[in-house]
Phi, psi and omega in degrees: 000130181267103182285353180275354178294144181292146176264351179226129178226176178242131180265184179203172180300326181276332181227082180301337180272355183078008182190165175298147180306322181298322179291319178299314181295323181290318191259335189237323186304120181060021182236311185205153178290161178209127173261124179248105176287140176057037178300323178233091184302140177054040185294134174241127182298138181285352183220139179269156181306320179296323178293322179295318178297321178296320179295324180296341179271354180286146185300319186270357183279146177262108185222156177218138175249119186242123181240133181247132173258097186296329183297321180252001183052048177248144182239138174236143182231126174242128181267139181291173007290139179267176175219175185300326181296328178297319180284326179296332182271004181281150176287179181280345180218172168064040171217157181216149176245128177245131175229121181269163174056035181294332178296338178282342184256334188230121184294325180293322176294318179299330181297335178300330183294344176300333180285352182244026182289351175288349175260149175303133184299331181286349177278338184277128181269295184197174168251112175262139179242133176243135172245136182217146169272166184311133181087351182285143177182190179241007180087165179294133182205178179231132174261147180261025180211162176289146178212141172251122184252103184260121179284124185253328183209136178069203184235146174226134177271122179249137173232135180226164174235125176259011179286115181296340180264009181299137180297147182240013182284151186260157173290133181277349188256009184233135179297324177287151179278074180269147177288138178288330181224134181214117177238106184289149173254341179219143178220141179217159170247115184267138176256165177306131181096343175284150182220134178248124175260132177232125172285171181299146171084009180266116176298136181206160181211125179242130183228131177298139186234129169084317184194193179304144187220138176226131181234135178254123184249119176262106185257153182258160172270128180216081181297144179286162176300324179297318179293317179297314182294317180298317181290321177298319179298317178297318180300312180293320182299324180291338187252351180278146181288124180299335181287341178280116187238166169296129182232153177214058179298341180265017187300134174253160179305137181296131178271335180217126184301131173078000185282135170269098189269180183298326179295320178296320179294323178296321177295323178298317180299325179286331185272334186258134183299324184239020179292338181298338181283346182266139173286168188297320180295318180293319179297316180295318181298314178298312186293322178299318178293316183295309190289337179274352173247354184295126177056037175276120179284329180220162174232149180298143177264139179292156180292158180296324180239110179298152176261153168262161176305323180295320179294318179293320178303317182297320179294317180293322177296332177278002176097010180292151174250166178244125179257133176287133179296138183298336179266007179272126177249126186239149171205168178207165179207156178260130177236183181293335181255020180110188183270156177228133174262133177250135181217111177049046176090357180250156182239139181227131174295141184203167169276152179299324182296312181289321179299316179297319180295320179296324179285330186273331187243136176271343176232125181246124174241143185237124174288328175230146178294131181298164177293177187300315182296315179294322179294322177298317178297312181299321178296317179298319180292324176294314183290338175268000174091002184280331177239143181236118177297137181247152184303160185300144176287150178255000000 
């Protein structure tokens, strides 16, 4: 990354990015923020504030009215459809209206996207428009997608942080995903026609300054790995032959009861279309959770009164045994960080010796009370319903 590149440039009617698109994509796209002054000379917003408020009242529009009480630092969020009474009740400052997908409702707003044709059209999500009175904003936050913030009306003060070590934890007391800590490294006041580009993960905060303010946000589509993987798995599952099953024609006698061994993982890699992308620990963890909940008609119910390790210790010292619940399905595996016991889709850290014993025996009796780590595991299994303490032996 070239840190000597400018963070602020000047645009023109011919070059809204202040440079050719190829240069922008090479040097800034998904790499570093860029403020483009005069990106759209003499810019006139394609939509007026009253029109935006009217759209926010439509049944199918996605809108939010956000009001900030600076004195108590409290935020309120109302989701649309809104009505006139919602706007009549707003204060004179410190509130903002957000309306998403405005390009789907207004052809003039959609026309703005022509300036972004250097990007694949399927990458562009929507044009969101925010209207704010002085002090209005949504608080410091982080977006997980690229966004172009075009100032349409009035002025907005933007603050961003380019510090890679900036904290990303959220405030627990606010419905919005606001950052708990925000220290800006750059600050600007944007005028109509100015545009700020932010790649994913850059902390930022925009606040209306001086008077009414309207900002047009061109946001990108950026599905998470979890979303991509989940949809791909569904896609493949719909197309795979149900007759094709997990097979183990090469099965050898089990050396340890309940163990998901290396041979089983090798068969999984051969059976699953994308298992090769998973490391051995992840594959084992997924399969252990899956196979112990697969086709379970019932699951164990936890006891009415949970036990503490001290309470269980006292019972075991009195000669009590532990019975495995009949609906409990167990398996275990050895990983780089030790063994893991799987029970009805859940994973518990364990020693290989205890995990194997739990899988092999339906009744556990102890001549000596196990150590603290083993006792913690047994207590968790009792409280999750997998083990049931039985009265003392005679």
